[in-house]
Coordinates of C-alpha atoms in Angstrom, one line a residue:
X284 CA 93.1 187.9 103.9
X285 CA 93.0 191.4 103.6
X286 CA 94.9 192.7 99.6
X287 CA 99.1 193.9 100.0
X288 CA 99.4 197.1 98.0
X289 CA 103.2 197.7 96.7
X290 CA 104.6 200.2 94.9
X291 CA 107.4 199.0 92.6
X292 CA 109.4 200.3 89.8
X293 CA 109.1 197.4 87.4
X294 CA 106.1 195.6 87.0
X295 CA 107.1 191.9 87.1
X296 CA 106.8 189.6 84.3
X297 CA 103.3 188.0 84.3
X298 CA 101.9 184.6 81.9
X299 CA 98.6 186.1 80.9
X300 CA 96.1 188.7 82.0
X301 CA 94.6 186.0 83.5
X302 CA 96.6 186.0 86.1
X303 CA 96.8 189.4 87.2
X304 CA 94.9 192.3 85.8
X305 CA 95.8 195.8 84.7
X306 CA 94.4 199.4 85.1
X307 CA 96.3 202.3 83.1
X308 CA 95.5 205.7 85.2
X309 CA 95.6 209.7 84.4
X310 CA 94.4 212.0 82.2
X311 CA 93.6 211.7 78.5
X312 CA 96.4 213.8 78.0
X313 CA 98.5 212.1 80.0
X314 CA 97.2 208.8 78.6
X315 CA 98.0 210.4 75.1
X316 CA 101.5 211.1 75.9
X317 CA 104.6 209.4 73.6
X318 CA 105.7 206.4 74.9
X319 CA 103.0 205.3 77.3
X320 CA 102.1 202.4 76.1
X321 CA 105.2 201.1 76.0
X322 CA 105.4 201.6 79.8
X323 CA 101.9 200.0 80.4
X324 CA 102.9 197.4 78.2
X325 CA 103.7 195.0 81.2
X326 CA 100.3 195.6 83.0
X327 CA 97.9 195.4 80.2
X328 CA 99.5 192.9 77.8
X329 CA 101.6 190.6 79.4
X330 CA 101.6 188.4 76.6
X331 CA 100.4 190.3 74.2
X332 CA 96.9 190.7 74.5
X333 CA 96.5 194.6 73.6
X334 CA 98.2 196.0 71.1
X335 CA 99.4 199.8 71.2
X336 CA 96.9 200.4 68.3
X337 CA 94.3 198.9 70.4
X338 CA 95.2 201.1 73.7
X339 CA 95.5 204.1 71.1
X340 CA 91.7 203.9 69.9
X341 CA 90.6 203.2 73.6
X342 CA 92.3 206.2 75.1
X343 CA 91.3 208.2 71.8
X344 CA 87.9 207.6 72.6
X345 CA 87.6 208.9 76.1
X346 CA 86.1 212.2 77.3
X347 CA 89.5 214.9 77.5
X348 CA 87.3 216.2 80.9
X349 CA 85.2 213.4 82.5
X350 CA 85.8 210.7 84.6
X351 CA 85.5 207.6 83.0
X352 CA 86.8 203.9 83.0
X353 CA 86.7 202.1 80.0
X354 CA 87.9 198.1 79.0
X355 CA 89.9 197.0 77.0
X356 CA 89.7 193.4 77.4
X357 CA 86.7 192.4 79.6
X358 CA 87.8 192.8 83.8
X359 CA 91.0 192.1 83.1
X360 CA 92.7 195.7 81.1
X361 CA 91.4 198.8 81.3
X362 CA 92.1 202.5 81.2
X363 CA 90.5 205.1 83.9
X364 CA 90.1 208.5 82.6
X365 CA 90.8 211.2 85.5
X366 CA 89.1 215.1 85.0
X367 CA 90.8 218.1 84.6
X368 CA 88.7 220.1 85.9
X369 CA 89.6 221.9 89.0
X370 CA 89.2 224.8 91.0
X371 CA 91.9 226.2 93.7
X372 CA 90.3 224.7 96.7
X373 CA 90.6 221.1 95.3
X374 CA 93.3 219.0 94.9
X375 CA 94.7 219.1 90.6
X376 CA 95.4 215.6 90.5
X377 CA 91.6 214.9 91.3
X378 CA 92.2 211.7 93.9
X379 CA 88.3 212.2 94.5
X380 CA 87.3 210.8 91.5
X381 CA 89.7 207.5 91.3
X382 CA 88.1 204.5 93.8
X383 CA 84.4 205.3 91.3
X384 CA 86.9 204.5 88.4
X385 CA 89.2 201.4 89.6
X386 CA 87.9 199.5 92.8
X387 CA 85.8 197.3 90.2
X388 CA 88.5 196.5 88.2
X389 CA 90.8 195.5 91.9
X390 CA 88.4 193.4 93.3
X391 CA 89.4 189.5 93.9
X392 CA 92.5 189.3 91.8
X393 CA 95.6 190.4 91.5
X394 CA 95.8 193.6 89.3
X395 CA 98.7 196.2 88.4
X396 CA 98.0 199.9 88.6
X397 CA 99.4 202.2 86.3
X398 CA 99.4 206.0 87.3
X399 CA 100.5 208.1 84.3
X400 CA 101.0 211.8 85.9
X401 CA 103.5 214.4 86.2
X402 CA 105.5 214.1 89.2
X403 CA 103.2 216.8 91.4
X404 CA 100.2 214.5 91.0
X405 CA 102.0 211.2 92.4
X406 CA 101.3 211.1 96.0
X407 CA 97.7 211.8 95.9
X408 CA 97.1 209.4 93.0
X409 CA 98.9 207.0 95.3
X410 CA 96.7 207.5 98.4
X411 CA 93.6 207.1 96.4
X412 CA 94.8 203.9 94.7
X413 CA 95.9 202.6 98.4
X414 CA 92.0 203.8 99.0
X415 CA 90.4 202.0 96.3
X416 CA 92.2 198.8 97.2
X417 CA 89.2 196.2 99.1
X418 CA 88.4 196.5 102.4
X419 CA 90.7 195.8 105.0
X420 CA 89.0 194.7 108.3
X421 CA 86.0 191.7 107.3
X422 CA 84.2 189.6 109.3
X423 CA 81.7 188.2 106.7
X424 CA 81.7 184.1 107.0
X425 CA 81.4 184.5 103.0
X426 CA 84.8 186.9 102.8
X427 CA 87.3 185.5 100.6
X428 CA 90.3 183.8 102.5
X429 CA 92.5 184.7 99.0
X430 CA 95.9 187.0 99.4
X431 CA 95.6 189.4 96.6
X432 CA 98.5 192.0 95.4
X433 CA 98.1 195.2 94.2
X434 CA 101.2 196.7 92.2
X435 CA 101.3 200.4 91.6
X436 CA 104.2 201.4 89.4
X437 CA 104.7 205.4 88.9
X438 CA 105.3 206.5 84.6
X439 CA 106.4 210.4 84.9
X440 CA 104.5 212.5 82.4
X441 CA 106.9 216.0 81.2
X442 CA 106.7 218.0 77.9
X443 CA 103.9 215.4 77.4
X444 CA 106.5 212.4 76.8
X445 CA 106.3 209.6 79.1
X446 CA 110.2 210.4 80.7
X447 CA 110.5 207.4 82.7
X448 CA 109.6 205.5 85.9
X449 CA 110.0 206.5 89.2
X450 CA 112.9 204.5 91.6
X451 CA 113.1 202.2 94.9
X452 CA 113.3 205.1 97.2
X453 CA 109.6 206.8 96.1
X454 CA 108.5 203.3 95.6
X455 CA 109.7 201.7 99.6
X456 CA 108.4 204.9 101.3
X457 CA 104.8 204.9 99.6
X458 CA 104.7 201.2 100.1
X459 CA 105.1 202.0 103.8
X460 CA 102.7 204.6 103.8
X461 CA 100.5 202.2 102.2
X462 CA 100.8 200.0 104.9
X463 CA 100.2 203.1 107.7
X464 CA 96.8 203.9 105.8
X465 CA 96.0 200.1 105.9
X466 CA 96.9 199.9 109.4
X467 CA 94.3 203.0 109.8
X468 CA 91.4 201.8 108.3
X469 CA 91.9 198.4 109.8
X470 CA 92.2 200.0 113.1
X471 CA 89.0 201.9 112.7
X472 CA 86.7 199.5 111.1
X473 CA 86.8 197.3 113.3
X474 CA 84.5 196.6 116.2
X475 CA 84.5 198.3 119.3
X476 CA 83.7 194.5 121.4
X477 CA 87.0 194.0 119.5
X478 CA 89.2 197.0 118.9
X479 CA 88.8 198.4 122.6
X480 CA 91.3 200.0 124.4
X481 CA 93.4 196.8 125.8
X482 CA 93.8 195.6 121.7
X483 CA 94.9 199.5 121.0
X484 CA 97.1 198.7 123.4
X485 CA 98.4 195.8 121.6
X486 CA 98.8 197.3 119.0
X487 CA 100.6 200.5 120.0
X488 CA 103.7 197.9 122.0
X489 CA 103.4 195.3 118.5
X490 CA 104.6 198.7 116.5
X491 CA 107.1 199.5 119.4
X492 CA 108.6 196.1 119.1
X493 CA 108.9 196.3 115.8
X494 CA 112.4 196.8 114.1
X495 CA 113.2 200.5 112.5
X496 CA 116.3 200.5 109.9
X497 CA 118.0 203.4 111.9
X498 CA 117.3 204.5 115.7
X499 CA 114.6 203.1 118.2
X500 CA 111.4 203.5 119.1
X501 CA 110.3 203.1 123.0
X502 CA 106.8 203.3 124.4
X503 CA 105.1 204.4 127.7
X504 CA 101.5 204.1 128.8
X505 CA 100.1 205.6 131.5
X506 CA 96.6 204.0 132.6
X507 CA 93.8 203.8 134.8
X508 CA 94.3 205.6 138.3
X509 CA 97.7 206.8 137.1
X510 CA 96.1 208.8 135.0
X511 CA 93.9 210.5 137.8
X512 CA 97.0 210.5 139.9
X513 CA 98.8 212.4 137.7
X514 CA 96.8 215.2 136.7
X515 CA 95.2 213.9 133.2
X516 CA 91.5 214.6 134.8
X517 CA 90.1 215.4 131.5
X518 CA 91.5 211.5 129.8
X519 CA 90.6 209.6 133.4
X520 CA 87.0 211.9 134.1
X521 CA 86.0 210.7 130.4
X522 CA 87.2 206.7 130.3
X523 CA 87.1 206.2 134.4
X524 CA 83.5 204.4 134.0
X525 CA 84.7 202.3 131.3
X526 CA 85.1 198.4 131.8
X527 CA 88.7 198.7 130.0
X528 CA 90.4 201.9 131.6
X529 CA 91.5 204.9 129.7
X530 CA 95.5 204.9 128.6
X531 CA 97.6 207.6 127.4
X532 CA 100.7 206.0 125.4
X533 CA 103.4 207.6 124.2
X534 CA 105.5 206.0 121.5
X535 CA 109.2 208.2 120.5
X536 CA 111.3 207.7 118.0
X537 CA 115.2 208.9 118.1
X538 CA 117.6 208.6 115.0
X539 CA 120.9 207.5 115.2
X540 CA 123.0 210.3 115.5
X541 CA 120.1 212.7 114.5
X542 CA 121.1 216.2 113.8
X543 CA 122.3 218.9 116.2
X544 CA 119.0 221.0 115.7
X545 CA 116.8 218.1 115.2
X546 CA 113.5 219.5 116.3
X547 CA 111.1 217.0 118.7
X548 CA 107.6 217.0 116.5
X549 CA 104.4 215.2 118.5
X550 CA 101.4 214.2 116.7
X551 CA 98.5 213.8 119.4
X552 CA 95.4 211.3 118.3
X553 CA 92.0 211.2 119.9
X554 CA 91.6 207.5 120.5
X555 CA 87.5 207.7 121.9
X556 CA 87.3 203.9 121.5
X557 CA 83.3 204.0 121.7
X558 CA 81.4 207.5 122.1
X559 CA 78.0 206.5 124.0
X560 CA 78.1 210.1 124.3
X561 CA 78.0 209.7 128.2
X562 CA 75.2 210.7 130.4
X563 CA 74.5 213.2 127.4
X564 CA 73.8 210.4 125.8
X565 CA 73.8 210.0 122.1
X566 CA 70.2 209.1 120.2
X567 CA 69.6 206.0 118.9
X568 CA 70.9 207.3 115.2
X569 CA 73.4 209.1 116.4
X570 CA 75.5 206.4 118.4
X571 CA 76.1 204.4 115.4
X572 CA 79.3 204.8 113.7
X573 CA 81.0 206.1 116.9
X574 CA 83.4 203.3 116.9
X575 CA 85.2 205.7 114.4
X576 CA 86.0 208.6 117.0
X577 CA 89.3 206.8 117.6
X578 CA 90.1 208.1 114.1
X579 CA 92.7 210.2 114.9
X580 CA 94.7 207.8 117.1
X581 CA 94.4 205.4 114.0
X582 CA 96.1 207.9 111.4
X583 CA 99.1 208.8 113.8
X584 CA 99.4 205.3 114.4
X585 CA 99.1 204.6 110.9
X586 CA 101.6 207.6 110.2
X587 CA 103.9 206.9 112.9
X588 CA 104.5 202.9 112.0
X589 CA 105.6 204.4 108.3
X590 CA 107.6 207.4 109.4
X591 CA 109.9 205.1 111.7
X592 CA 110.5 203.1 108.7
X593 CA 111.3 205.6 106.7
X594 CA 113.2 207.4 108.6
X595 CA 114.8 210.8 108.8
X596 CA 117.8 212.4 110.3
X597 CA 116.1 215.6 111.3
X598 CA 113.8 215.1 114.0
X599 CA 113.0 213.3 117.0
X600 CA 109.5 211.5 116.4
X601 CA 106.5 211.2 119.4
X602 CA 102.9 210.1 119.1
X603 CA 100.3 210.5 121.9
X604 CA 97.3 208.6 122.0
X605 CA 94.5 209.7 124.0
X606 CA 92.3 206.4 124.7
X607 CA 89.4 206.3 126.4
X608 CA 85.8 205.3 126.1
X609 CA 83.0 207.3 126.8
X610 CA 80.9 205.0 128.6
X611 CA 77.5 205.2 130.7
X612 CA 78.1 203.9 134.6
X613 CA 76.9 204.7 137.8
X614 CA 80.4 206.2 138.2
X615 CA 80.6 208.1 134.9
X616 CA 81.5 211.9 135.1
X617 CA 78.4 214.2 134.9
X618 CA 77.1 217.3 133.7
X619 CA 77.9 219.7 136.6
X620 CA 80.9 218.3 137.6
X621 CA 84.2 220.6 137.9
X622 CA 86.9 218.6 137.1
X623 CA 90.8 219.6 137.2
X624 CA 92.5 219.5 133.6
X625 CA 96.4 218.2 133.5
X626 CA 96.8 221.8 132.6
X627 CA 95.6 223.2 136.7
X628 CA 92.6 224.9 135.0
X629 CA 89.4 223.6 135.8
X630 CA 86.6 222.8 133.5
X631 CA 82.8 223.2 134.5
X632 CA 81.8 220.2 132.6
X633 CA 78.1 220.7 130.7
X634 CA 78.5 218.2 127.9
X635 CA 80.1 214.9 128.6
X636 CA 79.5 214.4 124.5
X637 CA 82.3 216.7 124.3
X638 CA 85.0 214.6 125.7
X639 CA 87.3 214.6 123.0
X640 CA 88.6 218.1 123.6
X641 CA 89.2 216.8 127.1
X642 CA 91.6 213.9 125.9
X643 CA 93.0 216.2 123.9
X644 CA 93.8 218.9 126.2
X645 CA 95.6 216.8 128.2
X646 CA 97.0 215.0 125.9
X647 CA 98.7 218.0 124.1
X648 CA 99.6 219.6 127.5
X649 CA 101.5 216.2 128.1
X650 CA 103.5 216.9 124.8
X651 CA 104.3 220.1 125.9
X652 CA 105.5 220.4 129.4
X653 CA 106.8 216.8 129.4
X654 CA 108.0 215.7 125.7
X655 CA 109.0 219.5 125.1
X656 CA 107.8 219.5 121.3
X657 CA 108.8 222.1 119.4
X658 CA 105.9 221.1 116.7
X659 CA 102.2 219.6 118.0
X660 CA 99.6 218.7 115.6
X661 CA 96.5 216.9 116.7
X662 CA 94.0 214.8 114.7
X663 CA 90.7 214.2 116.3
X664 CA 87.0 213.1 114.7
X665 CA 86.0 216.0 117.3
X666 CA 82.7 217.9 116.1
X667 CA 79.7 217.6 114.1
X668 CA 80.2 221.3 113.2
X669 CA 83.3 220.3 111.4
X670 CA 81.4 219.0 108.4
X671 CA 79.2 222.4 108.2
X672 CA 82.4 224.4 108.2
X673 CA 84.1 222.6 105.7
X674 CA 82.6 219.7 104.1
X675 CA 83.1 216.3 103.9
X676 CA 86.8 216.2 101.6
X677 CA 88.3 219.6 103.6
X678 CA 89.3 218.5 107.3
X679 CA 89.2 221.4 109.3
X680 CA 92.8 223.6 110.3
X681 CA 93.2 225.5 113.4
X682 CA 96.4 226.9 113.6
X683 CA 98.5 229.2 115.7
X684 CA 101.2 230.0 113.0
X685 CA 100.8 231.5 109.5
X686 CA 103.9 229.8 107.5
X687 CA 102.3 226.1 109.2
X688 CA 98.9 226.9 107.9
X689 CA 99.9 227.3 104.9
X690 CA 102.1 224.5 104.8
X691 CA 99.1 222.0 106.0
X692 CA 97.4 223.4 103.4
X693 CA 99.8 223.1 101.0
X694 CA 100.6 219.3 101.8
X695 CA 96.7 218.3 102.2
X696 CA 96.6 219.7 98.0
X697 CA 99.3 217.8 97.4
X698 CA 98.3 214.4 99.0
X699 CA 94.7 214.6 98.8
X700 CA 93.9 214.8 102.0
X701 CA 92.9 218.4 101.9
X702 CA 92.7 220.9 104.8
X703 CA 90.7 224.7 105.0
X704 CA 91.4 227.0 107.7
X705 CA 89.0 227.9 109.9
X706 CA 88.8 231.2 111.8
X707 CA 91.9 231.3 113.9
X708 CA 90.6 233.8 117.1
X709 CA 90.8 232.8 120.7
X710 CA 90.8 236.1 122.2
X711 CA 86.8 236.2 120.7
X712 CA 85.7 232.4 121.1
X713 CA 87.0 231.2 124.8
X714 CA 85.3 234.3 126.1
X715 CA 82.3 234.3 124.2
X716 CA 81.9 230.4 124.2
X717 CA 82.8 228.7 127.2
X718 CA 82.5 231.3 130.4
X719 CA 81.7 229.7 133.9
X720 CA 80.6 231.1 136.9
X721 CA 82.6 228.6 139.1
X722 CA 85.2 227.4 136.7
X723 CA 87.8 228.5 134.4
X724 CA 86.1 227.8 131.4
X725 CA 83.0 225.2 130.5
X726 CA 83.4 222.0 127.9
X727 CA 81.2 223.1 125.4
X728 CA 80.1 226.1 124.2
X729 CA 76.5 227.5 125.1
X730 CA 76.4 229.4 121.6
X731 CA 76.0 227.0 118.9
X732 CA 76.2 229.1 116.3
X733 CA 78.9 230.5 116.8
X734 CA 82.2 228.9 114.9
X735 CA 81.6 225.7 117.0
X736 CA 84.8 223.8 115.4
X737 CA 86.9 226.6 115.9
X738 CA 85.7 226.9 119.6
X739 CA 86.3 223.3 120.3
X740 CA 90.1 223.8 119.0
X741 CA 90.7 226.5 121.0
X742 CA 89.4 224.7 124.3
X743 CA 92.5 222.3 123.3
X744 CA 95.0 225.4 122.8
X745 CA 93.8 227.3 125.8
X746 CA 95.1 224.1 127.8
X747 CA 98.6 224.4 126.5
X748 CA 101.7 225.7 129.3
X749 CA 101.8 229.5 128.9
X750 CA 105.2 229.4 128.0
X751 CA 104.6 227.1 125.0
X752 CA 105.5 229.1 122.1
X753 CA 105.9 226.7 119.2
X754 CA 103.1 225.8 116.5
X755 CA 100.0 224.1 117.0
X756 CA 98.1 222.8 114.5
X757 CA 94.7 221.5 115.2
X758 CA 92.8 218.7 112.4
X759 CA 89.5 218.0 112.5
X760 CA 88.7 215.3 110.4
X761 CA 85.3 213.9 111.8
X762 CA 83.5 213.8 107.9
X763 CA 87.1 212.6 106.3
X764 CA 87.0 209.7 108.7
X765 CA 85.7 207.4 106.5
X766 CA 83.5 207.0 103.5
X767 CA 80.3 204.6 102.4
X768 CA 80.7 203.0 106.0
X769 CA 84.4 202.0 105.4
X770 CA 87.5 203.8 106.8
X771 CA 89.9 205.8 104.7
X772 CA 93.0 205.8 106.4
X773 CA 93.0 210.0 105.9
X774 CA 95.5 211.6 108.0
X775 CA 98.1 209.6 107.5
X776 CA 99.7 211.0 104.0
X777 CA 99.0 214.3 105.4
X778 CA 101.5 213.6 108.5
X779 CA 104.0 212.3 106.4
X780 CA 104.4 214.7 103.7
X781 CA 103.6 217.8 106.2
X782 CA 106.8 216.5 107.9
X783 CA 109.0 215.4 104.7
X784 CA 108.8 211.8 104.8
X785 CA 107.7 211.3 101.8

């Protein structure tokens, strides 16, 4: 049974630390503040075991800048030392350090996690404890059939003075985010013979049946020759040789009596179920792990089944998923082929590895002309160059807007899930990159050295109705994806905080 993680606000009595372990998190000078202890007291010595004189020489012994866990009493207490080091690219709170520190001391038993940060530091702190938590999606005949809990309770550090511990309201809405990047990493770690795109499906009308505490949320899917009958060449051309066929679903959410100038947001996710790559078939070390290009589907998924829980007065809520699988068939699409986008343009296709723009494209068209978004983000695992551009903990942004750059940016520091702009400059890279002869544009570009993320984004934008004037924001998170062979759940705390649900 996969480990609940809950956020509370008072860690419930416990007999011994026997029965439930403890983890006190932060900085030594957070760890140092006045009054910590006696707000750790719970998690660490339920009955006693540590005494605040004890806790004082372990957290006097730590490193004031290294990233170090140290016990206290055997598995069972323990402090984790976070760094302070940190330049203005990176994230303060340092989430990249905590699952080295803590997933030890969380594995098969219950523990409590104690974060011990100013304010500013909570959510990503949160996301990487959610992170650190055990696996998920198993399959192992050996896996432990146990339920274990994770508590996470929330001690505000200010004037270095512990001031207190953070309410219900924080606590419900990360415990509901928790459950989105749980859903995520589920979602993507499972098997493609199992998670295809009929259990997707599932999945996407179990959410929609699901209750919301204010509103509704309604779903439509549009599949198989529905898809090619409606204009969506680039989603149909891409999963039509598939033994499942390729869906676009469309989950909204309205408030109750949601605000006069509640604006429509749509996040669009790239649900590849399985990326054989096509007839540009992938090499034998480069098909697996491409059960993982439905990534971006996951996170809004993930994102979406928190948001509706949460809740917000202020806008209208829709997620797209783009589901397909790039399969080999004696009817898949080929190299050569022209094939007519849901936008009218037509795309000389020369890559069939580079279907998730296609999806995309139509996909974000759909939200659009259709939905009428004010506000369309999509998340994809879409290039290989992503990586090169910027790394394995910065997503890549493409965005059309200045102020919502910056605000991605701003949210990915604040949750950990960290973004860097790439160069935003279609006029250059759609002329340069993808020219055809017989077509409006090719799939992929011929240059690969030029700026090949940023090209791939734009292929999405350039499919968007000319009179479309609202912000697009394009994530490429094919490195962030997952991590040692096991999802992360990324994406989801970005969507939620870019958007102000938590």
């Amino acid at each position: 049974m996969p480990t609940v993680v809950r956020f509370v606000g008072e860690i419930p009595p416990a007999a011994s630390l026997k029965g439930r372990g403890g983890v006190v998190l932060g900085t030594k000078a957070s760890l140092t503040a006045t009054n910590v202890f006696q707000y750790c007291k719970a998690a660490i010595s339920p009955a006693g075991e540590v005494s605040e004189t004890d806790f004082d020489d372990a957290v006097g012994s730590l490193d004031s800048d290294s990233a170090e866990h140290l016990p206290i009493v055997g598995k069972w207490a323990s402090v984790a030392c976070l760094p302070v080091t940190c330049s203005r690219n990176n994230c303060s709170a340092r989430p990249d350090t905590v699952k080295a520190l803590i997933k030890g001391a969380l594995k098969k038993k219950n523990s409590v996690v104690v974060i011990v940060a100013p304010k500013e530091h909570f959510l990503a702190l949160a996301a990487a404890v959610i992170r650190s938590a055990p696996a998920v999606y198993s399959l192992k005949t050996s896996a432990d059939e146990t339920q274990y809990e994770i508590l996470v309770t929330l001690v505000e550090i200010s004037a270095h003075k512990a001031v207190g511990v953070f309410g219900d309201d924080l606590c419900h809405s990360l415990t509901l985010a928790a459950q989105g990047i749980r859903l995520a990493q589920r979602l993507v770690d499972a098997p493609p013979n199992i998670m295809h795109t009929d259990a997707m499906l599932e999945e996407c009308y179990a959410l929609a049946a699901c209750p919301v505490p204010d509103g509704k949320v309604s779903i439509k899917v549009i599949r198989g020759e529905e898809l090619r009958d409606q204009g969506f060449g680039g989603l149909w051309n891409v999963g039509m040789a598939a033994p499942k066929p390729p869906a676009l679903v469309i989950l909204s959410y309205d408030p109750t009596d949601a605000t006069a100038d509640a604006k429509t947001i749509c996040w669009v996710g790239k649900g590849i179920i399985y990326d054989t790559g096509g007839l540009s078939i992938k090499s034998k070390s480069g098909m697996p792990s491409m059960k993982r290009d439905m990534g971006g589907s996951a996170a809004v998924l993930g994102a979406f089944s928190a948001a509706t829980q949460i809740g917000s007065k202020d806008k209208k809520l829709r997620a797209v998923l783009c589901l397909a699988e790039n399969s080999v068939d004696s009817i898949a699409f080929r190299p050569d082929d022209i094939i007519t986008m849901r936008s009218g343009k037509t795309c000389e296709v020369n890559n069939t590895d580079a279907e998730g723009r296609l999806v995309l494209a139509d996909g974000c068209h759909y939200a659009a002309d259709v939905l009428k978004a004010d506000v369309i983000i999509d998340m994809a695992t879409l290039t290989g160059a992503q990586v090169t551009a910027t790394g394995k903990k910065h997503a890549l942004l493409l965005c059309n807007d200045v102020a919502w750059e910056q605000l991605a940016v701003a949210s990915g520091l604040t949750t950990g899930d960290m973004v860097f702009p790439a160069i935003y400059c279609p006029e250059l890279f759609m002329d340069q990159a993808f020219t055809s002869q017989v077509a409006d544009f090719k799939n992929s570009a011929d240059d690969r050295s030029n700026a090949l993320a940023s090209c791939a984004g734009h292929f999405i934008e350039a499919n968007l109705p000319k009179d479309y004037n609202g912000p697009w924001i394009h994530v490429d998170m094919a490195a962030q994806v997952a991590e040692a062979e096991l999802a992360t759940g990324w994406g989801v705390m970005l969507f939620l905080r870019l958007f102000n649900y938590v």
